[in-house]
mmCIF file of C-alpha atoms in Angstrom:
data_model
loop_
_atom_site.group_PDB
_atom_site.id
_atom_site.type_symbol
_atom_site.label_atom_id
_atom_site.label_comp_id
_atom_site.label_asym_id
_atom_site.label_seq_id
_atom_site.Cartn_x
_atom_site.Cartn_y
_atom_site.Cartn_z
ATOM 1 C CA UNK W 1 -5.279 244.172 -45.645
ATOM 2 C CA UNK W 2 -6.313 243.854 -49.384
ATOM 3 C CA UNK W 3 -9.752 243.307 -48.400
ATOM 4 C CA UNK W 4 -10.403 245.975 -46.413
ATOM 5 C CA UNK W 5 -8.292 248.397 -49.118
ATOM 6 C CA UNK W 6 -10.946 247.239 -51.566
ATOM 7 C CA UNK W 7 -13.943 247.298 -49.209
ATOM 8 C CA UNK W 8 -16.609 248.819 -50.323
ATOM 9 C CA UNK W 9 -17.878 252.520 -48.806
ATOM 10 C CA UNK W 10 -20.156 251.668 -45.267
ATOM 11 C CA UNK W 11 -21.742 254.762 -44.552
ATOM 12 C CA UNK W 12 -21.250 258.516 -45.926
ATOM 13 C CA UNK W 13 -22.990 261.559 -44.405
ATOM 14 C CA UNK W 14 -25.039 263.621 -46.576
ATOM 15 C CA UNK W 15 -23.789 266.779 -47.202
ATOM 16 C CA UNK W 16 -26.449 268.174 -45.281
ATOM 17 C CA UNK W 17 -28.541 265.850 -43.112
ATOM 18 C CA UNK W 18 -32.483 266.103 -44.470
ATOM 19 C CA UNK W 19 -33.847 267.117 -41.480
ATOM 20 C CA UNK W 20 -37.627 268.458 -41.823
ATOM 21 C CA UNK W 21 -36.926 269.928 -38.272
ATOM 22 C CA UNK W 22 -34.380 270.893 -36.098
ATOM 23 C CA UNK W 23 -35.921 268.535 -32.708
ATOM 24 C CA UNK W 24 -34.763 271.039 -30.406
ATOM 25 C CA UNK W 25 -32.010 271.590 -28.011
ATOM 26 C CA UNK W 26 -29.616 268.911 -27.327
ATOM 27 C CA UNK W 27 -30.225 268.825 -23.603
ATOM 28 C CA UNK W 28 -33.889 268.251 -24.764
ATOM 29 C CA UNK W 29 -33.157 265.410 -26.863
ATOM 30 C CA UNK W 30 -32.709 262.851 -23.771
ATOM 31 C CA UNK W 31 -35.026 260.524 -22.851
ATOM 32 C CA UNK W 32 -37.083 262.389 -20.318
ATOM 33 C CA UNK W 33 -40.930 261.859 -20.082
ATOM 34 C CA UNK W 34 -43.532 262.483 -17.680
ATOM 35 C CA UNK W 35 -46.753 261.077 -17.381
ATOM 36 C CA UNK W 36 -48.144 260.759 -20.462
ATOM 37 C CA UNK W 37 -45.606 262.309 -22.349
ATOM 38 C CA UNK W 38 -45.050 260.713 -25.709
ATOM 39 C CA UNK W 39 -41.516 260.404 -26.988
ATOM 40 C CA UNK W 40 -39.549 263.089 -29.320
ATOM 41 C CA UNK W 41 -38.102 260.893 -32.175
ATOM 42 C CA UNK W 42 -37.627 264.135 -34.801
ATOM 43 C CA UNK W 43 -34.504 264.135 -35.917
ATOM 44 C CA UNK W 44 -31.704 266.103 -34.656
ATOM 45 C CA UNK W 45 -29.062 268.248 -36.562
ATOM 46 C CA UNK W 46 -25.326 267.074 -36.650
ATOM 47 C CA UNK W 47 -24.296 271.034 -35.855
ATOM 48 C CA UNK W 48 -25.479 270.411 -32.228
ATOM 49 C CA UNK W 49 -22.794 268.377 -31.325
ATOM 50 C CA UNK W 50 -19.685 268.842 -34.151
ATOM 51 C CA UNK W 51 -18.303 272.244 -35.020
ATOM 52 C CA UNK W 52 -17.929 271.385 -38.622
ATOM 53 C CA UNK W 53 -18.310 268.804 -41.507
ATOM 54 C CA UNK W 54 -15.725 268.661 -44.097
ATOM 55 C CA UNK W 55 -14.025 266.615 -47.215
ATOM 56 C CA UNK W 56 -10.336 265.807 -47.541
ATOM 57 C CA UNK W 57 -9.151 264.866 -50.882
ATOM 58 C CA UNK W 58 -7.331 261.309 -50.742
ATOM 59 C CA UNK W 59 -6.479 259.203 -53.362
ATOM 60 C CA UNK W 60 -8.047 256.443 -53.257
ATOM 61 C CA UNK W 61 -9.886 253.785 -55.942
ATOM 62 C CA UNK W 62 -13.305 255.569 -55.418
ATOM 63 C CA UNK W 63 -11.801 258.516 -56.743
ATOM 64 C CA UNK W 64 -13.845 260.803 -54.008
ATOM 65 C CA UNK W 65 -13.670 263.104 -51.245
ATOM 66 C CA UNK W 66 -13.617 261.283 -47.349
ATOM 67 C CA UNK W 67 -16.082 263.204 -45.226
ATOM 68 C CA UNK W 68 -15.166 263.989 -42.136
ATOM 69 C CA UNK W 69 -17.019 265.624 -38.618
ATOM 70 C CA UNK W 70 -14.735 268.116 -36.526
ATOM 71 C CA UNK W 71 -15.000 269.489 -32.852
ATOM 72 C CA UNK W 72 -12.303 270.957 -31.029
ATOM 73 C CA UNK W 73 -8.850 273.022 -31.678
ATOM 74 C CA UNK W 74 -6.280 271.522 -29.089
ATOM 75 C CA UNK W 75 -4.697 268.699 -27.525
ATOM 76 C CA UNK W 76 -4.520 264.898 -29.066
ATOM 77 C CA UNK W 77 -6.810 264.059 -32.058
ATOM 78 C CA UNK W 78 -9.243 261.200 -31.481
ATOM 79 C CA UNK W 79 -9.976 259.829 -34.462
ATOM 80 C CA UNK W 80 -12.925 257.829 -34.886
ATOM 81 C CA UNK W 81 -14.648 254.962 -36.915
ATOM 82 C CA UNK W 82 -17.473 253.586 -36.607
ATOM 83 C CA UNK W 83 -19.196 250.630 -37.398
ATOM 84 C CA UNK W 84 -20.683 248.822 -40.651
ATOM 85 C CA UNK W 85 -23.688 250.762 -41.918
ATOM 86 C CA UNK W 86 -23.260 253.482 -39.225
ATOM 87 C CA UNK W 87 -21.768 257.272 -39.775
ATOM 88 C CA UNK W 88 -19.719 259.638 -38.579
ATOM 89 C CA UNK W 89 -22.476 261.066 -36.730
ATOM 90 C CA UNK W 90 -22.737 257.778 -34.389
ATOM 91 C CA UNK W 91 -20.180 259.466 -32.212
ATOM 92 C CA UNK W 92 -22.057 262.926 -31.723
ATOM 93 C CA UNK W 93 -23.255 262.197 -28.132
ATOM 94 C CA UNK W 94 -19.926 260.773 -27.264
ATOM 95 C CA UNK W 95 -17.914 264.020 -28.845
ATOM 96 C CA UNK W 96 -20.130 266.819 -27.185
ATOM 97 C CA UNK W 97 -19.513 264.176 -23.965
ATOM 98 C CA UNK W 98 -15.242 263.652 -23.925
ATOM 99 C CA UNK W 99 -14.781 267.082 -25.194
ATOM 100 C CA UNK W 100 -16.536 268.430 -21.823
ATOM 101 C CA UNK W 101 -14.080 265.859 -19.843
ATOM 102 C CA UNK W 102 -10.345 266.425 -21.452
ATOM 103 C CA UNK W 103 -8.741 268.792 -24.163
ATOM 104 C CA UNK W 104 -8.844 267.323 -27.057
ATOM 105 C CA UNK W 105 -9.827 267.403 -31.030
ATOM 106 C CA UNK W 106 -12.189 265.039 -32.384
ATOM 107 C CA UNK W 107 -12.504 263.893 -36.080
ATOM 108 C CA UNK W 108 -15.017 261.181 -36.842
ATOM 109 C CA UNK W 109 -14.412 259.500 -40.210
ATOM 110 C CA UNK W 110 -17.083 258.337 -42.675
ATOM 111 C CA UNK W 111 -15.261 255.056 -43.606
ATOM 112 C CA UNK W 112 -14.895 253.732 -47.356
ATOM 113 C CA UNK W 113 -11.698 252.141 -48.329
ATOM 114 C CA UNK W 114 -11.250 251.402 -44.942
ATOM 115 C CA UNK W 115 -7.819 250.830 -43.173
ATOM 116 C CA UNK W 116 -5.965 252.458 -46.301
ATOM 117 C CA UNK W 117 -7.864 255.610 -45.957
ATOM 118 C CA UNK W 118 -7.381 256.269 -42.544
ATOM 119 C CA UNK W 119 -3.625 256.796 -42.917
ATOM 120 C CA UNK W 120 -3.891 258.397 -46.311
ATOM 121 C CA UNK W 121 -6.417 261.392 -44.313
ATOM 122 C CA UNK W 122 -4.187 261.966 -41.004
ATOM 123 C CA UNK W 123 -1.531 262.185 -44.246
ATOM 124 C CA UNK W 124 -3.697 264.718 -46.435
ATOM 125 C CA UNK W 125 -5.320 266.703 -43.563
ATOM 126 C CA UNK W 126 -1.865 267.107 -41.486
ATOM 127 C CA UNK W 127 0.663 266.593 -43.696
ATOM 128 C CA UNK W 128 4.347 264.964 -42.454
ATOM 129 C CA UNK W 129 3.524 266.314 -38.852
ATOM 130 C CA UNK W 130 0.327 265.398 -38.084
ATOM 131 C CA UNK W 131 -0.623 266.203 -33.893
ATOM 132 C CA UNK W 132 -0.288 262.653 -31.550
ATOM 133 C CA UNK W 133 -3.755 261.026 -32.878
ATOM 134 C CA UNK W 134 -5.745 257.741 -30.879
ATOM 135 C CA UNK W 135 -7.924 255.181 -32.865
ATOM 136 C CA UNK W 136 -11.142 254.513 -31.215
ATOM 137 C CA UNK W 137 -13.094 251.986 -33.448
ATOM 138 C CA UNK W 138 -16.680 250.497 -33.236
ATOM 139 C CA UNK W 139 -17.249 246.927 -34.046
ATOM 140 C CA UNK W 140 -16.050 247.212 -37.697
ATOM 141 C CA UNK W 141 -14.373 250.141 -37.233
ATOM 142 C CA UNK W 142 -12.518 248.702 -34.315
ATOM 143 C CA UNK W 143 -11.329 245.822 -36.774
ATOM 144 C CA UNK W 144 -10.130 249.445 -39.068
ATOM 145 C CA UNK W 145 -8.566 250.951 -36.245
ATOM 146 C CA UNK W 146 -6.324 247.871 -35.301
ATOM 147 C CA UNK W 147 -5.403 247.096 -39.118
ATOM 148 C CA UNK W 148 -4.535 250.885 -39.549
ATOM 149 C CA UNK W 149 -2.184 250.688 -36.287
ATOM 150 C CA UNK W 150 -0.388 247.513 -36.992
ATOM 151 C CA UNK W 151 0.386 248.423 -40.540
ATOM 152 C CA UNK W 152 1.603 251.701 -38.972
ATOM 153 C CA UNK W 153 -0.252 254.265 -41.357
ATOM 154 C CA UNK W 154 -0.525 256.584 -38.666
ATOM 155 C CA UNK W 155 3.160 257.474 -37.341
ATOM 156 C CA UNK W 156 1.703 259.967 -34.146
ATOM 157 C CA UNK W 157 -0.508 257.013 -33.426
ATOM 158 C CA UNK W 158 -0.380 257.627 -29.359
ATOM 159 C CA UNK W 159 -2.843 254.850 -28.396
ATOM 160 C CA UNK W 160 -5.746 252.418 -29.794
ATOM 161 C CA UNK W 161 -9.292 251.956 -28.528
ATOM 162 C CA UNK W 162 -11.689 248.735 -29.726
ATOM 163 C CA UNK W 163 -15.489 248.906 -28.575
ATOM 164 C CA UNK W 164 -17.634 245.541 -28.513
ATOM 165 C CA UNK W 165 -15.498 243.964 -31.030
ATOM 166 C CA UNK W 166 -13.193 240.325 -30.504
ATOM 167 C CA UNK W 167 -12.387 238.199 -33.013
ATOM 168 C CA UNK W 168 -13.972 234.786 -31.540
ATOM 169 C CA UNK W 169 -17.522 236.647 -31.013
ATOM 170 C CA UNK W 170 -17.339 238.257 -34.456
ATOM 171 C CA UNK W 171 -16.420 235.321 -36.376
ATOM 172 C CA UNK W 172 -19.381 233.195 -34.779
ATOM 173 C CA UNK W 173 -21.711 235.925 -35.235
ATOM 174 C CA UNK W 174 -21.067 235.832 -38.793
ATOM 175 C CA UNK W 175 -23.163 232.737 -39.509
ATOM 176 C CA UNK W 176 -26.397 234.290 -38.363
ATOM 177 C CA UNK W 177 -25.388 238.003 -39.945
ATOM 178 C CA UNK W 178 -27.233 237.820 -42.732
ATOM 179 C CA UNK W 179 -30.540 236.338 -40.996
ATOM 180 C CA UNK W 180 -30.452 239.484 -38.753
ATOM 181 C CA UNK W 181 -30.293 241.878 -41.399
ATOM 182 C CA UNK W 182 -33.125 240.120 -43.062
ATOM 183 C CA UNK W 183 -35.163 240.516 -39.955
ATOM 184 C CA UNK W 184 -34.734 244.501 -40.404
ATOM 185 C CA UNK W 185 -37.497 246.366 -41.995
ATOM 186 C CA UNK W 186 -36.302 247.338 -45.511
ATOM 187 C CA UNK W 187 -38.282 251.089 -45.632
ATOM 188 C CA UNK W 188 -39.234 253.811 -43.241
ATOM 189 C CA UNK W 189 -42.392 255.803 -44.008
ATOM 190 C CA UNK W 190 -40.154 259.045 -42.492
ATOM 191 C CA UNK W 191 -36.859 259.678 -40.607
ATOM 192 C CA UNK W 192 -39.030 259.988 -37.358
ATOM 193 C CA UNK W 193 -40.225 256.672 -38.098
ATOM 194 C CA UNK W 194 -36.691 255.126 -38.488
ATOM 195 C CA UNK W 195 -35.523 256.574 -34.817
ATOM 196 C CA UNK W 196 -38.582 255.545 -33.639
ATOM 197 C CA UNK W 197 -37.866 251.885 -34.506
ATOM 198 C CA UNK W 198 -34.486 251.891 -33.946
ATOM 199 C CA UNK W 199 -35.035 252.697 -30.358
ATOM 200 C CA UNK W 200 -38.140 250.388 -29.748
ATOM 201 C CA UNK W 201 -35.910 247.597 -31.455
ATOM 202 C CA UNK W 202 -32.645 247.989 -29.233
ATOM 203 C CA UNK W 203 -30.420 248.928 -31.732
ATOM 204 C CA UNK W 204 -29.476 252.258 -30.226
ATOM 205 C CA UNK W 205 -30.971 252.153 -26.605
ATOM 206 C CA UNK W 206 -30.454 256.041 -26.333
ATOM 207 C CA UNK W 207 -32.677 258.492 -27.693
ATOM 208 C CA UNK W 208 -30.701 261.577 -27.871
ATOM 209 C CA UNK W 209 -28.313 259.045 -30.280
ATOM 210 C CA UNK W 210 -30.673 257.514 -32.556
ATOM 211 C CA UNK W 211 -32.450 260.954 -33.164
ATOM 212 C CA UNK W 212 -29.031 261.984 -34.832
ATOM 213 C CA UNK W 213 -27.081 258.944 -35.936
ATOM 214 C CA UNK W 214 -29.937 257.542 -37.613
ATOM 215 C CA UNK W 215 -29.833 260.466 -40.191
ATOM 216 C CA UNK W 216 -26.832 258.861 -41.327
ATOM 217 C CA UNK W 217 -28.015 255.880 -41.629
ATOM 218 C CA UNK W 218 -31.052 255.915 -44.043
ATOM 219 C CA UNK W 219 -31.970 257.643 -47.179
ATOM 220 C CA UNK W 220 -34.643 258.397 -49.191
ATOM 221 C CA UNK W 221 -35.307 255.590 -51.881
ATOM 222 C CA UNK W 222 -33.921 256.370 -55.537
ATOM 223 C CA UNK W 223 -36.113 258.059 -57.571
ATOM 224 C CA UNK W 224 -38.324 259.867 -54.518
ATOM 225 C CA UNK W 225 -37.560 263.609 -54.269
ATOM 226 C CA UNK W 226 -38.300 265.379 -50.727
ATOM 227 C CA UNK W 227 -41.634 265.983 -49.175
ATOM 228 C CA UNK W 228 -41.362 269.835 -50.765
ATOM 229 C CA UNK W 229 -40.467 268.696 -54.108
ATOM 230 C CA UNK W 230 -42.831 268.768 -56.834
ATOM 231 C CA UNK W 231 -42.349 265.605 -58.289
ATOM 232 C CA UNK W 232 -42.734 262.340 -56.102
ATOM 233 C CA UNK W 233 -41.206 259.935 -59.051
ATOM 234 C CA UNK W 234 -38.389 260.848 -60.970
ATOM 235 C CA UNK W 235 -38.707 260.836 -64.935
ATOM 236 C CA UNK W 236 -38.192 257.635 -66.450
ATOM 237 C CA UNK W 237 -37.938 255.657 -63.509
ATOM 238 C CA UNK W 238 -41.332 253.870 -65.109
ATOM 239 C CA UNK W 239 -40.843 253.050 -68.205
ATOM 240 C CA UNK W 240 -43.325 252.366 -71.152
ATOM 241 C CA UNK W 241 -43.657 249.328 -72.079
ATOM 242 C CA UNK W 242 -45.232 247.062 -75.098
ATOM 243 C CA UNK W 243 -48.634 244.996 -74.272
ATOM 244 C CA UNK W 244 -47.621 241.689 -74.280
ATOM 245 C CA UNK W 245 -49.585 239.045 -77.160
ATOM 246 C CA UNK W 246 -53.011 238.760 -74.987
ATOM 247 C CA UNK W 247 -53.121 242.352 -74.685
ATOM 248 C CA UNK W 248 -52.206 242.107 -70.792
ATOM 249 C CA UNK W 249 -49.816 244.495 -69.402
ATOM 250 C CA UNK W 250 -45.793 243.802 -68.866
ATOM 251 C CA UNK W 251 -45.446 241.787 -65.440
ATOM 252 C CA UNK W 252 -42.199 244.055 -65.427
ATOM 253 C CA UNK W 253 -43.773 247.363 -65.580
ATOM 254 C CA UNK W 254 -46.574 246.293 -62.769
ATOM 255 C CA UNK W 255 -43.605 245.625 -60.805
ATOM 256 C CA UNK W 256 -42.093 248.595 -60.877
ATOM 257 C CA UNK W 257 -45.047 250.497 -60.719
ATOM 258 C CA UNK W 258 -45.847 248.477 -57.273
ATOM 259 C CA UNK W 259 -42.339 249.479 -55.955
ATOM 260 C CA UNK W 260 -42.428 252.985 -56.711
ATOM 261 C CA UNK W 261 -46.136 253.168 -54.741
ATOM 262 C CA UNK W 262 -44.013 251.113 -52.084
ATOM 263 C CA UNK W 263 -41.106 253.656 -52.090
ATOM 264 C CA UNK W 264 -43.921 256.668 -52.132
ATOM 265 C CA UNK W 265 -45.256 254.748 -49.181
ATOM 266 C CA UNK W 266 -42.207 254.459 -47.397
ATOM 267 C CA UNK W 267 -39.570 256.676 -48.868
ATOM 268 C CA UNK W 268 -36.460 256.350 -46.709
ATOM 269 C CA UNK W 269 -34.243 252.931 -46.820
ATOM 270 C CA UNK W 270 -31.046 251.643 -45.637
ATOM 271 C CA UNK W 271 -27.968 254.230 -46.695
ATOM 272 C CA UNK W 272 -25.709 250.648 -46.564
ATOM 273 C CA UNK W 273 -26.850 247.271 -48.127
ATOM 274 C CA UNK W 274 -24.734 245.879 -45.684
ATOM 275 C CA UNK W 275 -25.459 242.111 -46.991
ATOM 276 C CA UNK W 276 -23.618 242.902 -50.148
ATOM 277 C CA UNK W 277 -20.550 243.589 -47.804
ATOM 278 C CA UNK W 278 -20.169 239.715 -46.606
ATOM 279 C CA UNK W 279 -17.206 239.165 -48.697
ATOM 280 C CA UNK W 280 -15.311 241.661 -46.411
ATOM 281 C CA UNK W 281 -16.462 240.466 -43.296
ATOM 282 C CA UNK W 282 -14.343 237.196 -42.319
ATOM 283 C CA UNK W 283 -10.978 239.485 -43.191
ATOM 284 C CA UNK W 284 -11.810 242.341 -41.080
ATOM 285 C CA UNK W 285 -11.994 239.945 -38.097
ATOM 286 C CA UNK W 286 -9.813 236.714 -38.427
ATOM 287 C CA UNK W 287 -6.940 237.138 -36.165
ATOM 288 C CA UNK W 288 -8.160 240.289 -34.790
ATOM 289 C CA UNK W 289 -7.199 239.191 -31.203
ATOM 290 C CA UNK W 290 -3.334 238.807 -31.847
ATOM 291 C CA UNK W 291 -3.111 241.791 -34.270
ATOM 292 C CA UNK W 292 -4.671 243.789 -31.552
ATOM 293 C CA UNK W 293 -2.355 242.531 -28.952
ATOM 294 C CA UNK W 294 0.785 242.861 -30.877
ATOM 295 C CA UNK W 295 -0.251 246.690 -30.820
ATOM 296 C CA UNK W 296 3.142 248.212 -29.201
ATOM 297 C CA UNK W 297 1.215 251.323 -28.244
ATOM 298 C CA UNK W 298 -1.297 251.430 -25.055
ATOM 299 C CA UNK W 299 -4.441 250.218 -25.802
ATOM 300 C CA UNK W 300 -8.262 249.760 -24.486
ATOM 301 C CA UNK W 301 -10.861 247.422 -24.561
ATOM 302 C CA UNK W 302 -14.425 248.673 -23.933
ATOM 303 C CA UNK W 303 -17.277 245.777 -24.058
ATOM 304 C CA UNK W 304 -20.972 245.495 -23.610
ATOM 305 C CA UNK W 305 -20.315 241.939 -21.813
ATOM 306 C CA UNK W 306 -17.387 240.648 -20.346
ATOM 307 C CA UNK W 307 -18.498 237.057 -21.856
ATOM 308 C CA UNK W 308 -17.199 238.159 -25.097
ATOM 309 C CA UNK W 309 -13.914 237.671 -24.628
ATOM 310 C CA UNK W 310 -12.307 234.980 -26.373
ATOM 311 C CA UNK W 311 -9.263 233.303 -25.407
ATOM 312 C CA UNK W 312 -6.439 235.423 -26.834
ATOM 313 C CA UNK W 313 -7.642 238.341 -25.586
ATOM 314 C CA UNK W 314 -8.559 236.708 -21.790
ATOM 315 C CA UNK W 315 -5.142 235.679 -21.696
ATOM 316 C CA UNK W 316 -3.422 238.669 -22.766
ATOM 317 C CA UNK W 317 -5.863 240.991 -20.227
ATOM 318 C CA UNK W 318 -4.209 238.453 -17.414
ATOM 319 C CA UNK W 319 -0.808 239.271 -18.882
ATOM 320 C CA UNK W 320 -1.639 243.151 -18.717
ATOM 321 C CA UNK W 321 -1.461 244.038 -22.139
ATOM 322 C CA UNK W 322 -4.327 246.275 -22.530
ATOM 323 C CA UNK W 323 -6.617 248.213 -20.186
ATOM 324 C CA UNK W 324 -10.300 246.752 -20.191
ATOM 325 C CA UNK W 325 -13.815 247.915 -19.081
ATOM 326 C CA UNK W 326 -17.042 246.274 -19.128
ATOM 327 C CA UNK W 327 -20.127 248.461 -19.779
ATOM 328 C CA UNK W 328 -22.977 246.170 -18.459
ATOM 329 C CA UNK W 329 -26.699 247.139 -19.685
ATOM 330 C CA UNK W 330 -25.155 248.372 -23.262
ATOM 331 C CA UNK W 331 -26.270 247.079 -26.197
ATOM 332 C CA UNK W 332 -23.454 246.252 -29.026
ATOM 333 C CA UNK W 333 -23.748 250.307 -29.975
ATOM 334 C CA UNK W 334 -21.940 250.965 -26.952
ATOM 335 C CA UNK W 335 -20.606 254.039 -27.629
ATOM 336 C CA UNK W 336 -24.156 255.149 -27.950
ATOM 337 C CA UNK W 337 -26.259 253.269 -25.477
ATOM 338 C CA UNK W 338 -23.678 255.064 -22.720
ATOM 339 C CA UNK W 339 -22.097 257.826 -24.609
ATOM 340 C CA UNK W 340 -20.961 258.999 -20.854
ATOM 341 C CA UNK W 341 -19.477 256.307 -19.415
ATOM 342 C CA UNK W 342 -17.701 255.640 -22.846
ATOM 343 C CA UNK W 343 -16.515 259.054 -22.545
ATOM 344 C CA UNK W 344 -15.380 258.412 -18.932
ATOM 345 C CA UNK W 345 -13.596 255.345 -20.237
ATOM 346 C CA UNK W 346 -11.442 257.392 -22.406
ATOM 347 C CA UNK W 347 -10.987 260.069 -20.563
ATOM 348 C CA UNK W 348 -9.235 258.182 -17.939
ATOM 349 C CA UNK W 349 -7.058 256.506 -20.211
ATOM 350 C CA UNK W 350 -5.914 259.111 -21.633
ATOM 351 C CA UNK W 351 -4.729 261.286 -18.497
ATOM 352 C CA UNK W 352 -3.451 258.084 -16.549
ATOM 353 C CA UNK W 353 -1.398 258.270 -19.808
ATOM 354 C CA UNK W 354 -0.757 261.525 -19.614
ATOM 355 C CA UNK W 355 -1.924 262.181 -23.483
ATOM 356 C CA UNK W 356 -4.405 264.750 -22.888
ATOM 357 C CA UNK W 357 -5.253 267.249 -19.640
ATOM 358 C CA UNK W 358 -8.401 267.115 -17.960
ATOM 359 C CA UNK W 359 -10.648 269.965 -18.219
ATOM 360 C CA UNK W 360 -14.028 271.191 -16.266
ATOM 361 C CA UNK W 361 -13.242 269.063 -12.956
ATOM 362 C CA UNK W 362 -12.819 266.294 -14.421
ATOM 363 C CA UNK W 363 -10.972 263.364 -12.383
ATOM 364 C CA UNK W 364 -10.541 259.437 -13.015
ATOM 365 C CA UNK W 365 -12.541 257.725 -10.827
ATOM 366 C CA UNK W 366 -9.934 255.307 -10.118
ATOM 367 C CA UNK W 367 -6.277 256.110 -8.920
ATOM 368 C CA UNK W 368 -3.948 256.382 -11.374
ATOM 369 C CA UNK W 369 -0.955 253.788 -12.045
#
């Protein structure tokens, strides 16, 4: 666990999202286009789908506030983390979706020390008697969620979802992480811009996702105010510099003055330099399969592709241990590609468990054990 108490923060919501518009109504956000109809990628506000976004004061080595998205006033607590680079609002289309199906309480972390902070917020929002909570983690925060259970820093802890995360896939994908992140553009020229290509890409195949979660995942470049500000550069940023002996000037002060017509250009870049995190990333996975399994507490497994199990994990689903579902034409964002069916996932686990009661009609579409 030590590297993941020392990880570094992945993702934190901005106080506010910077949204130059509100995109409309929530049902209007889907992908629904006539003939000739181009695509809405404005940006959508978090307040459409979460009731609330708060801090909780942990201690912790950054020394700051956890953020925190709320929705909901009864039954269990889902408590979720996402994935590296991603936010808390990556599980707005899945919240305004389970909420609908069974009574429950979301809270969807914005992760930064990782597995240590999860236990030390159910402690400092709920005190010694917090409400029965369930882990649901993506990729990443899957790796969290099963590190926080089997360390047992969440005593209510009633059950433990992982989506499109195992251990053998992860630790081969690691070789070619840093190649895909290179592959990524580095700036946006606007937020719209950023959904736009995070949809045309695959990343998130659902629009009504991307044109929220991808708020959290950007942010303007350092030392660009907002479109309404007066000054594009902040003071200082380019510096004065001596001529060099021919008269010529500084190569270093052309350089920054070509980045800062770059970052004028394009003013919005990655929230999470998620290559700087690969010193993390064989400890949140290595031996993720067994930890998972040795889980005393009913669990799920939710995957894009049933070809990524490995073979801990294909033997223990033979042995029973854990509930699986495969979500076929879902990218690795799973939870957003098919924010529904994710939601159905859960929603049957939980009342063939009997941890939460259905609400608006809802019933699992398989029989119950």
């Amino acid at each position: 666990m030590s590297a993941l108490e020392k990880s570094m923060h992945l993702g934190r919501l901005p106080s506010r999202p910077p949204l130059p518009g509100s995109g409309g109504s929530q049902s209007g956000a889907k992908m629904r286009m006539g003939p000739g109809r181009k695509r809405d990628f404005s940006p959508v506000p978090w307040s459409q789908y979460f009731e609330s976004m708060e801090d909780v004061e942990v201690e912790n080595e950054t020394g700051k506030d956890i953020s925190f998205a709320k929705c909901g006033s009864e039954g269990p607590v889902l408590l979720l983390l996402h994935g590296g680079g991603h936010s808390a609002l990556s599980w707005a289309v899945f919240t305004a979706a389970i909420i609908s199906r069974v009574q429950c309480r979301i809270v969807a972390l914005d992760l930064r020390s990782h597995g240590e902070d999860v236990g030390n917020v159910v402690e400092a929002m709920y005190g010694d008697l917090p409400p029965p909570i369930m882990l649901i983690g993506h990729s990443m925060g899957g790796a969290i969620a099963v590190h926080t259970a089997s360390s047992n820093l969440v005593p209510s802890l009633l059950g433990l979802c992982m989506i499109d995360v195992v251990e053998g896939t992860a630790m081969d994908a690691l070789n070619s992480m840093q190649n895909f992140l290179r592959g990524r553009p580095k700036t946006f020229k606007s937020l719209e811009n950023a959904i736009e290509w995070s949809v045309k890409s695959g990343q998130i195949r659902n629009l009504e996702s991307a044109r929220v979660s991808m708020v959290g995942q950007v942010k303007q470049c350092e030392g660009i105010t907002s479109p309404e500000g007066s000054k594009s550069i902040v003071e200082g940023i380019i510096e004065e510099e001596e001529e060099d002996e021919e008269g010529s000037e500084s190569i270093s002060k052309r350089k920054k003055e070509d980045d800062m017509e770059t970052k004028k250009d394009h003013p919005y870049t990655w929230r999470i330099e998620l290559a700087k995190t690969e010193k993390y990333w064989d400890g949140w996975f290595r031996g993720l399969s067994n930890l998972f399994l040795s889980c005393p507490i009913p669990k799920l497994l939710l995957l894009a592709g049933v070809d990524r199990l490995d073979k801990d994990l294909t033997i223990g689903q033979m042995q029973g241990k854990f509930q699986m579902q495969v979500l076929p034409q879902c990218g690795h964002a799973v939870h957003e590609d098919a924010p529904d069916k994710v939601a159905e996932a859960v929603a049957t686990f939980l009342i063939r468990h009997r941890f939460a009661e259905p609400i608006g009609g809802f019933q699992c579409p398989f029989p119950g054990s």
